[in-house]
Coordinates of C-alpha atoms in Angstrom, one line a residue:
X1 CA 23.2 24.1 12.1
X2 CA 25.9 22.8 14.6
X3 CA 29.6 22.9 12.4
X4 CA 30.1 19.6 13.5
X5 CA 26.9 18.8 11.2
X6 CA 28.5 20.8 8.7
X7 CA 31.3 18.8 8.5
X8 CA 30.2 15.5 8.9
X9 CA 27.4 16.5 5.4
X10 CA 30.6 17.6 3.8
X11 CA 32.6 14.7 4.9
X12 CA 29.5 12.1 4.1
X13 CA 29.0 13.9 0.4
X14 CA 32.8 12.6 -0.5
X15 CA 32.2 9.1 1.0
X16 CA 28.2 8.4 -0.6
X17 CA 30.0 9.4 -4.5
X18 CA 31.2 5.4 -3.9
X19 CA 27.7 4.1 -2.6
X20 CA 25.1 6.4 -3.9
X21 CA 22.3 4.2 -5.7
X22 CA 20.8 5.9 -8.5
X23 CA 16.7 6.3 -8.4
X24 CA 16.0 7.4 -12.1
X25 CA 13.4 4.7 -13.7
X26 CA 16.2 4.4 -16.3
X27 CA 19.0 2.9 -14.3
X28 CA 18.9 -0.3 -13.3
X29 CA 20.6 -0.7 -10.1
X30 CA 18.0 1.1 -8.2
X31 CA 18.5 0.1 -4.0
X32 CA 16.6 -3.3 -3.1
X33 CA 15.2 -4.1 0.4
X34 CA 15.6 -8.0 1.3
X35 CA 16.0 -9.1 4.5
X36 CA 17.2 -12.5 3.1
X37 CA 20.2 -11.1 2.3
X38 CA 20.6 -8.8 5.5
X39 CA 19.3 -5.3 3.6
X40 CA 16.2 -4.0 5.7
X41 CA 16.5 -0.3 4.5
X42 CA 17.2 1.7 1.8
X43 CA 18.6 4.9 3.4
X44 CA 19.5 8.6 2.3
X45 CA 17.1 8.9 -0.5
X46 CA 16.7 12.8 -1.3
X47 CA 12.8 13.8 -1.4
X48 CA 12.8 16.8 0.2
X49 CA 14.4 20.2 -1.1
X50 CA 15.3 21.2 2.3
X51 CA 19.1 19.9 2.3
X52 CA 19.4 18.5 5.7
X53 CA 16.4 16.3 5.5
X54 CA 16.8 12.9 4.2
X55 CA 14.8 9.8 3.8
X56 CA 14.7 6.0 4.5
X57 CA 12.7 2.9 3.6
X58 CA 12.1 -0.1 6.0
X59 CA 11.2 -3.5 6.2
X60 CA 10.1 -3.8 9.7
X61 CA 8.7 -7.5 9.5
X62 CA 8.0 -10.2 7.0
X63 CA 5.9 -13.4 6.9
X64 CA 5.8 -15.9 4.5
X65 CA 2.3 -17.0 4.3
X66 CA 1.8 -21.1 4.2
X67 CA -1.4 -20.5 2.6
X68 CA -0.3 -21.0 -1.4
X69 CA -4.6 -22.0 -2.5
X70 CA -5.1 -17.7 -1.4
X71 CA -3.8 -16.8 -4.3
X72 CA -6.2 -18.6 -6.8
X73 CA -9.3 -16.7 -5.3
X74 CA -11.0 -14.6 -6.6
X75 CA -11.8 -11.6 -3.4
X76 CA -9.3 -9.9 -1.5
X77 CA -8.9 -7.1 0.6
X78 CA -5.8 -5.5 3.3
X79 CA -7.8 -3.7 5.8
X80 CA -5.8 -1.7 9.0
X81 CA -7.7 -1.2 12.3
X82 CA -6.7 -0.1 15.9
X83 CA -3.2 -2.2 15.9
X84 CA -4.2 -5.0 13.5
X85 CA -3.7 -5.8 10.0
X86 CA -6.5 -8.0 8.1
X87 CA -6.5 -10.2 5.3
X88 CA -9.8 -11.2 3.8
X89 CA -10.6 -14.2 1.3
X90 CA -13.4 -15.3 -0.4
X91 CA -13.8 -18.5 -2.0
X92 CA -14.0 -18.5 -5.6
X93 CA -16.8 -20.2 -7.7
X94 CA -18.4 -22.0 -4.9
X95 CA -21.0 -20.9 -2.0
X96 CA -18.5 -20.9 1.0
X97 CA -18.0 -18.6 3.7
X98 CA -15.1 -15.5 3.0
X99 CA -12.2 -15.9 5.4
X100 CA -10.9 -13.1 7.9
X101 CA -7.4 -13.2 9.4
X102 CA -6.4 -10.9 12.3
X103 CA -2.2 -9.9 12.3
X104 CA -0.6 -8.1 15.0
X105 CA 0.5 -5.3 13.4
X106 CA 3.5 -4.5 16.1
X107 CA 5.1 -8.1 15.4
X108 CA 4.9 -11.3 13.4
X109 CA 5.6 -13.3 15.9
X110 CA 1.9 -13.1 17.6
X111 CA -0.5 -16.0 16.3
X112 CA -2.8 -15.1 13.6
X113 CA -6.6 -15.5 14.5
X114 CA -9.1 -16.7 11.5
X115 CA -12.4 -16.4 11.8
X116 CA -15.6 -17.6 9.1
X117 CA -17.8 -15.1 8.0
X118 CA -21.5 -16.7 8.6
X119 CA -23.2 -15.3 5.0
X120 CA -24.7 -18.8 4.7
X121 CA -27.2 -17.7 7.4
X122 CA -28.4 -14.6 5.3
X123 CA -30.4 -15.8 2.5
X124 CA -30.9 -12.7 0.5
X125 CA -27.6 -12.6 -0.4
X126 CA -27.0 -15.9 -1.2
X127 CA -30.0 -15.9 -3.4
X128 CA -29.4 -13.9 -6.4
X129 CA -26.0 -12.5 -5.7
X130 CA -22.9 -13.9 -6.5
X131 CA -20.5 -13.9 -3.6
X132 CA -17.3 -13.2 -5.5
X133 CA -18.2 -10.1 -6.3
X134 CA -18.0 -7.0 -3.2
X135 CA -16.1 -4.4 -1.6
X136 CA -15.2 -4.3 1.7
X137 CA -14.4 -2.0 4.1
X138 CA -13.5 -1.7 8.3
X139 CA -15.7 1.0 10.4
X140 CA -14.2 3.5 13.2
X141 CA -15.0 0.7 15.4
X142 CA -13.4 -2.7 14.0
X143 CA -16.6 -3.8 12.5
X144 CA -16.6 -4.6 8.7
X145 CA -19.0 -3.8 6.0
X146 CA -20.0 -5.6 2.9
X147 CA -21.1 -4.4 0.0
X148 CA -22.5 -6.5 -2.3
X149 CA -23.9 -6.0 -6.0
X150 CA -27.0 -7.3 -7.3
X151 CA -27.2 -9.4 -10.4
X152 CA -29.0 -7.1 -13.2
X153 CA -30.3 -4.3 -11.5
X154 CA -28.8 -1.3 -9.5
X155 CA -29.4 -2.7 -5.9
X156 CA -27.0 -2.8 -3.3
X157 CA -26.9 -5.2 -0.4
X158 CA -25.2 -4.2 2.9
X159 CA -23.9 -7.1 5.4
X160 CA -22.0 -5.6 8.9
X161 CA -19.7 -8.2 10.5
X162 CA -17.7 -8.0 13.9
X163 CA -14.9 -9.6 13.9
X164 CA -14.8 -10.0 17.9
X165 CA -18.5 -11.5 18.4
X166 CA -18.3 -13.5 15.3
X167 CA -21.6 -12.3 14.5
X168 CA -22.5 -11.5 10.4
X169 CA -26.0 -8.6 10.5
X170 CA -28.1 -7.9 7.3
X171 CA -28.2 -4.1 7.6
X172 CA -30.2 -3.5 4.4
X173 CA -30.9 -2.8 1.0
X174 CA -30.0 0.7 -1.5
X175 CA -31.1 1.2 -4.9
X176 CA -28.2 3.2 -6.7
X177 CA -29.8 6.5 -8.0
X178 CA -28.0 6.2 -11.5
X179 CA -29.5 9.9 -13.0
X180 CA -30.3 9.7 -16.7
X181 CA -27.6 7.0 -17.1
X182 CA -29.4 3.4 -17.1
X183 CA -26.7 1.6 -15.1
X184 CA -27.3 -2.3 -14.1
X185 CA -25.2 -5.3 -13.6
X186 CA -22.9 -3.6 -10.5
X187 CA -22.8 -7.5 -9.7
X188 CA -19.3 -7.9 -11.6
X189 CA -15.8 -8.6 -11.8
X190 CA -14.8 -4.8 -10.4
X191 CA -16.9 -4.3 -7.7
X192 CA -14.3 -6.7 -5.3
X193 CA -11.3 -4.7 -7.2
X194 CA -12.5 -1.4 -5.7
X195 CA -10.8 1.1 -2.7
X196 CA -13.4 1.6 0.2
X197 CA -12.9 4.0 2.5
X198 CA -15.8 4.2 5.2
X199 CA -15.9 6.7 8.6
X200 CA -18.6 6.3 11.1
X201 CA -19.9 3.4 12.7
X202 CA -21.8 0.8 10.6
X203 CA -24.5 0.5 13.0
X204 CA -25.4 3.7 13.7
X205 CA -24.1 6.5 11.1
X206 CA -21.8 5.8 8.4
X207 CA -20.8 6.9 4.7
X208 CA -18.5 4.7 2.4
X209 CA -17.4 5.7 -1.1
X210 CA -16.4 2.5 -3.6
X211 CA -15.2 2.7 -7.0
X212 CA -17.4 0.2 -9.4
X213 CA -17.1 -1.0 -12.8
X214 CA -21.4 -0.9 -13.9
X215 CA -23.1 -2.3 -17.1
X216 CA -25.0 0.7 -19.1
X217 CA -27.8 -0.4 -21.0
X218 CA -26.1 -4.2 -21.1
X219 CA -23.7 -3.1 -23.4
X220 CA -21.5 -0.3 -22.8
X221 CA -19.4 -0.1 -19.2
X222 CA -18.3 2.5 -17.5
X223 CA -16.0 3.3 -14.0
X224 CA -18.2 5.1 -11.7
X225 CA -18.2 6.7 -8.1
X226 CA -20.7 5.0 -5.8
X227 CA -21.7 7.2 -2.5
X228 CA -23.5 5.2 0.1
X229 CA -24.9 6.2 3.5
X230 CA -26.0 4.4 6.4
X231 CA -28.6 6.5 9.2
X232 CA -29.8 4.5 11.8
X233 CA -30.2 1.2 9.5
X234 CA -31.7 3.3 6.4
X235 CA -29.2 2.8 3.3
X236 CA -28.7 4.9 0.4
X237 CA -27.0 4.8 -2.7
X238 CA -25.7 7.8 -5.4
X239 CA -23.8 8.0 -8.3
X240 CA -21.5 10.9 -7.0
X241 CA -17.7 11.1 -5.5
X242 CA -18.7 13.3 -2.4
X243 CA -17.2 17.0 -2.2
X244 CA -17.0 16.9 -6.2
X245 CA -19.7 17.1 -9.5
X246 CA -18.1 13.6 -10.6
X247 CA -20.7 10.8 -11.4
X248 CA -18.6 9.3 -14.3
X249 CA -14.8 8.3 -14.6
X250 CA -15.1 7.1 -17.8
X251 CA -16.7 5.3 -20.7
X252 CA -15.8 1.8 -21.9
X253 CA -16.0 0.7 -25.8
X254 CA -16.6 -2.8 -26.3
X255 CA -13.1 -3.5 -26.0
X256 CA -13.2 -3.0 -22.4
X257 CA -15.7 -5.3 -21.2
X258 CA -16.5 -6.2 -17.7
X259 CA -13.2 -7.7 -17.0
X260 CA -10.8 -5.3 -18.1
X261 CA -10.3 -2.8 -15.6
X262 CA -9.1 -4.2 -12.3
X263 CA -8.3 -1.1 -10.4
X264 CA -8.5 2.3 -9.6
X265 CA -6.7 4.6 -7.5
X266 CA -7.4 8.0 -6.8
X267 CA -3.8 10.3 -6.6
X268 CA -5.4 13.4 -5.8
X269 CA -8.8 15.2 -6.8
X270 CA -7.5 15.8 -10.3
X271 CA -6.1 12.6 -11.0
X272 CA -6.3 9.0 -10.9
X273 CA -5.1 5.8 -12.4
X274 CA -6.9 2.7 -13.8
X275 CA -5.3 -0.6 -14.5
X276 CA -6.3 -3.2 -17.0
X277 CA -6.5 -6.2 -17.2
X278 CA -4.4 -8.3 -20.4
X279 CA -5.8 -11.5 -20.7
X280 CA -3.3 -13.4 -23.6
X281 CA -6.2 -13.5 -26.1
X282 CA -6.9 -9.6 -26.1
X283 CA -5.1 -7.1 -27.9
X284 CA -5.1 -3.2 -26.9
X285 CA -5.9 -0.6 -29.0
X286 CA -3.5 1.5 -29.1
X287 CA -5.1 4.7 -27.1
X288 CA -5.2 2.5 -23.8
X289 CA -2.5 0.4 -22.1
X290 CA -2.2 -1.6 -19.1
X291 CA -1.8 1.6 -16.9
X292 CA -3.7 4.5 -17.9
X293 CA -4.0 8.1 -16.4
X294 CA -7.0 9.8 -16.1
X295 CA -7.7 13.8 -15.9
X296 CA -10.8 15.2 -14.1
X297 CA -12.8 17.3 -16.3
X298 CA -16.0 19.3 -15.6
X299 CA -18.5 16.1 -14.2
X300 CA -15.8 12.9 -15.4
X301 CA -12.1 11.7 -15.6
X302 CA -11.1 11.1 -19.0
X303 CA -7.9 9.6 -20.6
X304 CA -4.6 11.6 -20.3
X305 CA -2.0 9.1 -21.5
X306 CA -1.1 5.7 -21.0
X307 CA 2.2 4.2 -19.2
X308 CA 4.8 3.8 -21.7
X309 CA 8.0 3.2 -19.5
X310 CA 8.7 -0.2 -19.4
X311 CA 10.9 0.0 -16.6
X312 CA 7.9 1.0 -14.1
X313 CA 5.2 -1.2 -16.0
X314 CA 3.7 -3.5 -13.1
X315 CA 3.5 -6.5 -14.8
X316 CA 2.7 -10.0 -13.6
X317 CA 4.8 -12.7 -15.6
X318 CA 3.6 -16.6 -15.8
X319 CA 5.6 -17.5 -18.8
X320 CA 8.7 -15.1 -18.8
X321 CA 7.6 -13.7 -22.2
X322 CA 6.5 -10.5 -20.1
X323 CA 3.1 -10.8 -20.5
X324 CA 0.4 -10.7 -17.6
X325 CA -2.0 -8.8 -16.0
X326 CA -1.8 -5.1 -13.8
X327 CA -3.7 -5.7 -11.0
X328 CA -3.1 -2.8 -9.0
X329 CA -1.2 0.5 -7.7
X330 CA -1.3 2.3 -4.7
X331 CA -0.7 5.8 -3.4
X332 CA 1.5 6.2 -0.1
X333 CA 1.4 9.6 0.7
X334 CA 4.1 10.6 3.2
X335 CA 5.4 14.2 4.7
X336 CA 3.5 16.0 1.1
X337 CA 5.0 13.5 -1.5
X338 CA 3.0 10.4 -3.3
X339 CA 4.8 7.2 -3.2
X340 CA 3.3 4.5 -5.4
X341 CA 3.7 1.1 -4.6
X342 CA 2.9 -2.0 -6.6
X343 CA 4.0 -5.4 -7.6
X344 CA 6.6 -5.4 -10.5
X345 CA 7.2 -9.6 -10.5
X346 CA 5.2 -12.3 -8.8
X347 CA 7.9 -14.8 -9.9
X348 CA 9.7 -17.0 -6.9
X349 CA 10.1 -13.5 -4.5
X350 CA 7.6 -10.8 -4.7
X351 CA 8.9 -7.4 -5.4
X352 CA 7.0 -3.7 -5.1
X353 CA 8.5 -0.9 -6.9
X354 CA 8.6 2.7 -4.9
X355 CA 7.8 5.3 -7.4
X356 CA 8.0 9.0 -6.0
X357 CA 5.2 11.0 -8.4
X358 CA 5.0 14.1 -6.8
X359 CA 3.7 15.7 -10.0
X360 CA 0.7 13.3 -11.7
X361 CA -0.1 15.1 -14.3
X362 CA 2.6 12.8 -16.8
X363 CA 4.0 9.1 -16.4
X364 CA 7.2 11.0 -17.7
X365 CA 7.5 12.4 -13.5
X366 CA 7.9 8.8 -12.5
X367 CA 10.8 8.8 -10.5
X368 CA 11.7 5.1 -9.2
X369 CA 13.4 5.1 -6.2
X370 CA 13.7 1.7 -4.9
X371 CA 12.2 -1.7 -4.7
X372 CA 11.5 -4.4 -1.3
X373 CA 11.7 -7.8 -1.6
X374 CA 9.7 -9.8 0.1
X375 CA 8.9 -13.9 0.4
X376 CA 6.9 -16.5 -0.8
X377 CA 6.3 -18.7 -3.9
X378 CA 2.7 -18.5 -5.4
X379 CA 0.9 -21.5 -6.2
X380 CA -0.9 -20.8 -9.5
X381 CA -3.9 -22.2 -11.0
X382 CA -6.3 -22.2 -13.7
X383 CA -8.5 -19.5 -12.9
X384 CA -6.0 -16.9 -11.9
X385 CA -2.8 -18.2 -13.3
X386 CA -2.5 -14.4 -14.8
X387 CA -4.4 -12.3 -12.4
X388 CA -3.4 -12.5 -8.5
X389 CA -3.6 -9.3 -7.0
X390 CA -1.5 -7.9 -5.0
X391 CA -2.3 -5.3 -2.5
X392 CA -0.9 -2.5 -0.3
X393 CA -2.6 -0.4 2.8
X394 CA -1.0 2.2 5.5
X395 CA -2.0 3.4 8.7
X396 CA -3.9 6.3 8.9
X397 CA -2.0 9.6 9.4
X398 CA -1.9 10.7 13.1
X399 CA 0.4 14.1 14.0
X400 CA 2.3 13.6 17.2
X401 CA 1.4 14.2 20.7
X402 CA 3.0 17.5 21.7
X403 CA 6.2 16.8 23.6
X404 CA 6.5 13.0 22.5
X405 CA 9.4 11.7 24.1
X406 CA 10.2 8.9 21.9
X407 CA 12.4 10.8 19.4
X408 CA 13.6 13.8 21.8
X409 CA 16.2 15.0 19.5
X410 CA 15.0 15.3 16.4
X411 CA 14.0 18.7 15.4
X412 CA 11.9 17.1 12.0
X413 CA 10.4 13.3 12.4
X414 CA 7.6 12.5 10.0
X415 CA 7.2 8.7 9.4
X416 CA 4.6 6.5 7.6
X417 CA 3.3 3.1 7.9
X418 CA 2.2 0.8 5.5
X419 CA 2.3 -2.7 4.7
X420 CA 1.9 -5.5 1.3
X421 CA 0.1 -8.2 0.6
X422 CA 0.6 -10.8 -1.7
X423 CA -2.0 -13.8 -1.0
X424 CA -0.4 -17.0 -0.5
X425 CA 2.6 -15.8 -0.1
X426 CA 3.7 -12.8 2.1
X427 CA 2.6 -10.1 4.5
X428 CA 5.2 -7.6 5.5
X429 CA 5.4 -4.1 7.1
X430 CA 7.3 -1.5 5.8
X431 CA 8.3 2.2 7.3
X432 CA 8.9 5.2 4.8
X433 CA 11.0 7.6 7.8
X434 CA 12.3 11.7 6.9
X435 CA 14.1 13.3 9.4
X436 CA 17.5 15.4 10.4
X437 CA 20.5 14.1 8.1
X438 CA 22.4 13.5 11.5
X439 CA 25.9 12.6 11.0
X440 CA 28.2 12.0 13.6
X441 CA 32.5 11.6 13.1
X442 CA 35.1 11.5 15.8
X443 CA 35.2 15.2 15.9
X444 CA 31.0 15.7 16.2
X445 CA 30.0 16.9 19.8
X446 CA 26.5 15.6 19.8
X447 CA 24.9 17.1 23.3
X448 CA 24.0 14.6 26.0
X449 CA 20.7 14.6 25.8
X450 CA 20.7 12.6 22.4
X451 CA 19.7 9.0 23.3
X452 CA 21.8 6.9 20.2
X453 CA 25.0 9.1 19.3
X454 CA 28.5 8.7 19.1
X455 CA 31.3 9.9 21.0
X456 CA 34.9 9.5 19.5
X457 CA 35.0 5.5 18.7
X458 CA 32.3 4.9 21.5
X459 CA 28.1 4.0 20.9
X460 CA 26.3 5.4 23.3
X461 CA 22.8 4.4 23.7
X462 CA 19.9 3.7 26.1
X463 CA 21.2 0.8 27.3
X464 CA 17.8 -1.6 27.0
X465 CA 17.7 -2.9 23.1
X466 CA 20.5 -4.6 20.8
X467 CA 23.1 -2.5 18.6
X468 CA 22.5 -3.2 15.4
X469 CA 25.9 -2.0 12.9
X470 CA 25.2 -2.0 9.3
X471 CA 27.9 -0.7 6.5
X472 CA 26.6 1.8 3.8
X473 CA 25.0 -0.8 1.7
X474 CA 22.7 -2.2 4.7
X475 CA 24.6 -5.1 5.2
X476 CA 24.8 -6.0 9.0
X477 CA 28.2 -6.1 10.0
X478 CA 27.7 -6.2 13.8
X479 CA 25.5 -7.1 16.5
X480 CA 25.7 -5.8 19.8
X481 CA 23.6 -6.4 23.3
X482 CA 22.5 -3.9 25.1
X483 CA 24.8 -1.7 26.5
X484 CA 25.1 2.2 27.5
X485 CA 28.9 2.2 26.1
X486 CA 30.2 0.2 23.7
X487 CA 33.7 0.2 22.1
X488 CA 33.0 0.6 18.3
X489 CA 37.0 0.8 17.1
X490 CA 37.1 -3.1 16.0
X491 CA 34.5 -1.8 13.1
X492 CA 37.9 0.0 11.3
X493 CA 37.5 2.7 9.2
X494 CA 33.9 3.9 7.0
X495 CA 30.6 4.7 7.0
X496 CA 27.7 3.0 9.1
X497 CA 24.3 3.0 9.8
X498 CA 24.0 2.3 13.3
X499 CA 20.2 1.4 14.8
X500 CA 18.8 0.9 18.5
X501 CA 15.1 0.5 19.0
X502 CA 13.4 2.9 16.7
X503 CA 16.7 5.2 16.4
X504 CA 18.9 4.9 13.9
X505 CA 22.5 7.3 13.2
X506 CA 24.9 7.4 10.4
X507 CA 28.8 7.6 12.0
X508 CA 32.1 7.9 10.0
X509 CA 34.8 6.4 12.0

C-alpha cells in the first residue's frame, strides 16, 4: 500500500469518528438514501474484513410512477432482460388483458413502452383458470412465460409471449407429478407471489423452477418446489427443487390457509424465508410470525424461528397502529455477502431497508445497514388496502472482461445492480459498489494514470462529464462542468466525496 494511502486511512479514521452512521438494527439513525433531499449514496459501509476495501450504496435513478390504480391489483412481477427493466400487471377480478411495461434500464428519461398481453385469444385459459393467479418469468431470449394454475386439479398451463412481435403462443399443458402427496388447487393466491427463475429458450428448450402454495387433500396446504421443463413444445411438471431431494418446504395447519403465505425467498441451499400474510381479523399462534425462517432438513424446510426484531420487521402500515401485511424480502447477493432488501413503510415515501445477513442461520445476524428512499404516494383501495407488494430484482452477475478499461485503477471493483418496485408509485435503480478505500489529501501523490484524483487543491478528471462535490453526509455542495483541472480551494477545509461519470474519490483538503 502507497504511504500516502496510509496516511490519508489514518487521517480519514480521525475525521469519520464525527460522521460515522451506525448500522446495528438497534440504532436508529441508520444512513438514508433520498435524492429529494440531495443524498444519493450511502458511503464507507464496512462488509469486507479486508481493511482497505469499503462499500457504497446508490440511487442511480428514480421515477415516480403516475400510475396510482397498480397498486390495487392483484399480479405483479419485476423482470430484468438484455438492458430493460419490466413491470407486469394483471387486472384484478375481471377478465382483462395483463399489462407489460418496457424501462430503459440505463436512464429514466427514455419513454416507457406498454404493450397488452392477448390471453383473451387463448380460450383454454380463460376457461377454467383464473387469471389472477400465475408466475411469470423472462427467457434467455426476452420472451416471457406464463404459468398458470388450474382450478382443482394439478395441471399446469404454459402461455410464451414476446414482447417485440406482440404475439401471446399456447405452448402446452403439464400435469404436476405430486408422489404420494394428493396435491390440487395450485390455482391460488401464492402461485402469482412466487420467484421464477427460467434458462433456455421458451420455444425450444427450457426449465423454470417456481415456488407454489398447493391444496393437499382440500384441506391442509403446503409450500412446495415446482420443476417444469419445456423440450421442443412437450411440458412437464415435478414436485422437486432441481440439484436437491426437496419436494416439500413445509406443512400448513388450518391456520395458514391459502392466503397466508405471500412469499418465499430462497438465501442459500440451507435456508430460506417465508412471509405471511396478517390480515386484521387473524391472530398468530405463537410458533409463526410474519417472517419466519426455514431450515432444510433431509427431503423439506421446516421452521427455525420466527422474526422477533421489531426494528427490521417489514411491515406495511394503513392505519399507523403498525399493523399490515409482509409481502416480501429479497436476497441481493454482492462480492460473497447477502443483502436483503424489502419495504419497511408504504406510507407517503417508500422506504427498503438494507440488511447484511451473511450468516442465515438466526434473525439475531441481522445487521441493518441502511435504508433508500424512494417516491410516490399509493392509492389504496378495498381489495388491497393491506397487501401491495413490493418488489426487488438485480441484474444477473457478469465478471469483467479481462483488461476493462472503464475503471483502470482500481486493483478491486465488484459492483451489483438491482432495482425496486413499488406499483403505483416508484421504479428506481440502485448500485451496491466495493472497491479500494482510495483517499487522497494534499500530500497524496496519486500516479497519472488515475483518471478522477486530486492533486494539492486541484480535481483532475477526464474532462468529458460534470464534477459532482458532495460533503461527508452526501449532501451536494458543488457542481462543476466538465473540466480536466479544476480549482477545488473555494470548498475550505473537510472531507468530500467527489464523483465523475462512474468514478467517485474521497479528498481531505
Amino acid at each position: 500500500m502507497l504511504l500516502s494511502r496510509v496516511r490519508g486511512c489514518v487521517l480519514l479514521a480521525a475525521i469519520c469518528l464525527l460522521t460515522f452512521i451506525g448500522a446495528n438494527a438497534g440504532e436508529n439513525n441508520v444512513p438514508v438514501i433520498d435524492l429529494s433531499n440531495n443524498i444519493s449514496a450511502i458511503e464507507r459501509l464496512k462488509i469486507n474484513s479486508d481493511p482497505t476495501l469499503m462499500t457504497s450504496v446508490t440511487t442511480e435513478w428514480e421515477l415516480a410512477l403516475d400510475s396510482p390504480a397498480d397498486a390495487n391489483e392483484n399480479g405483479h412481477a419485476l423482470l430484468y432482460h438484455d438492458g430493460n427493466i419490466y413491470t407486469y400487471t394483471n387486472v384484478y377480478g375481471v377478465k382483462a388483458n395483463p399489462v407489460i411495461r418496457q424501462y430503459d434500464a440505463f436512464s429514466s428519461e427514455v419513454a416507457v413502452v406498454e404493450r397488452e398481453v392477448n390471453l383473451q385469444s387463448i380460450s383454454g385459459i380463460w376457461n377454467g383458470n383464473s387469471l389472477m393467479n400465475h408466475a411469470v418469468a423472462v427467457d434467455d431470449n426476452g420472451v416471457f412465460l406464463l404459468v398458470f394454475g388450474a382450478q382443482n386439479n394439478s395441471d399446469l398451463y404454459l402461455v410464451a409471449y414476446d414482447f417485440e412481435s406482440d404475439a401471446a403462443t399456447y405452448i402446452g399443458k403439464a400435469t404436476l407429478s405430486t408422489g404420494a402427496l394428493n396435491i390440487s388447487g395450485l390455482n391460488n393466491s401464492s402461485i402469482s407471489f412466487s420467484d421464477g427463475i427460467i434458462s433456455g429458450d421458451v420455444f425450444g428448450d427450457c426449465s423454470l423452477t417456481i415456488n407454489v402454495l398447493a391444496s393437499v387433500g382440500g384441506s391442509v396446504d403446503c409450500s412446495i418446489p415446482i420443476y417444469i421443463t419445456i423440450n421442443d413444445g412437450v411440458c412437464a411438471a415435478s414436485r422437486v427443487k432441481p440439484g436437491t431431494d426437496v419436494s416439500q418446504f413445509y406443512m400448513y395447519g388450518e391456520t395458514f390457509c391459502e392466503s397466508r403465505a405471500a412469499h418465499l425467498c430462497e438465501i442459500d441451499d440451507t435456508y430460506m424465508v417465508v412471509s405471511h400474510c396478517l390480515p386484521q381479523s387473524f391472530t398468530p399462534k405463537s410458533e409463526l410470525g410474519r417472517i419466519s425462517l426455514f431450515e432444510r432438513k433431509d427431503g423439506y424446510y421446516d421452521v427455525k424461528e420466527v422474526l422477533a426484531d421489531e426494528m427490521l420487521m417489514p411491515n406495511i402500515s394503513t392505519d399507523g397502529n403498525g399493523e399490515g401485511d409482509c409481502l416480501g424480502m429479497y436476497v441481493v447477493r454482492h462480492d460473497g455477502h447477502n443483502v436483503m432488501v424489502y419495504a419497511s413503510s408504504y406510507i407517503g415515501s417508500v422506504r427498503y431497508n438494507l440488511v447484511l445477513w451473511d450468516d442465515p442461520s438466526s434473525f439475531a445476524n441481522m445487521r441493518l445497514i441502511g435504508q433508500i428512499m424512494v417516491p410516490g404516494n399509493i392509492s389504496q383501495g378495498s381489495a388491497y388496502e393491506r397487501g401491495i407488494r413490493q418488489m426487488v430484482v438485480a441484474e444477473p452477475q457478469t465478471e469483467p472482461t479481462v483488461g476493462v478499461e472503464t475503471y483502470p485503477t482500481k486493483d478491486y471493483f465488484k459492483t451489483t445492480t438491482f432495482y425496486t418496485y413499488a406499483p403505483g408509485a416508484a421504479l428506481a435503480k440502485h448500485r451496491i459498489t466495493t472497491e479500494e478505500d482510495k483517499i487522497y489529501t494534499a500530500l497524496s501523490e496519486p500516479t497519472t494514470t488515475q483518471m478522477l484524483r486530486v492533486e494539492g487543491g486541484i480535481i483532475v478528471s477526464g474532462g468529458d462529464a460534470p464534477v459532482v462535490v458532495c460533503n461527508a453526509g452526501g449532501s451536494v455542495v458543488a457542481e462543476y462542468a466538465p473540466a480536466r483541472e479544476i480549482n477545488a480551494e473555494a470548498l475550505g477545509c473537510g472531507l468530500y466525496i467527489i464523483r465523475c461519470g462512474m468514478e467517485t474519490v474521497k479528498a481531505v483538503f
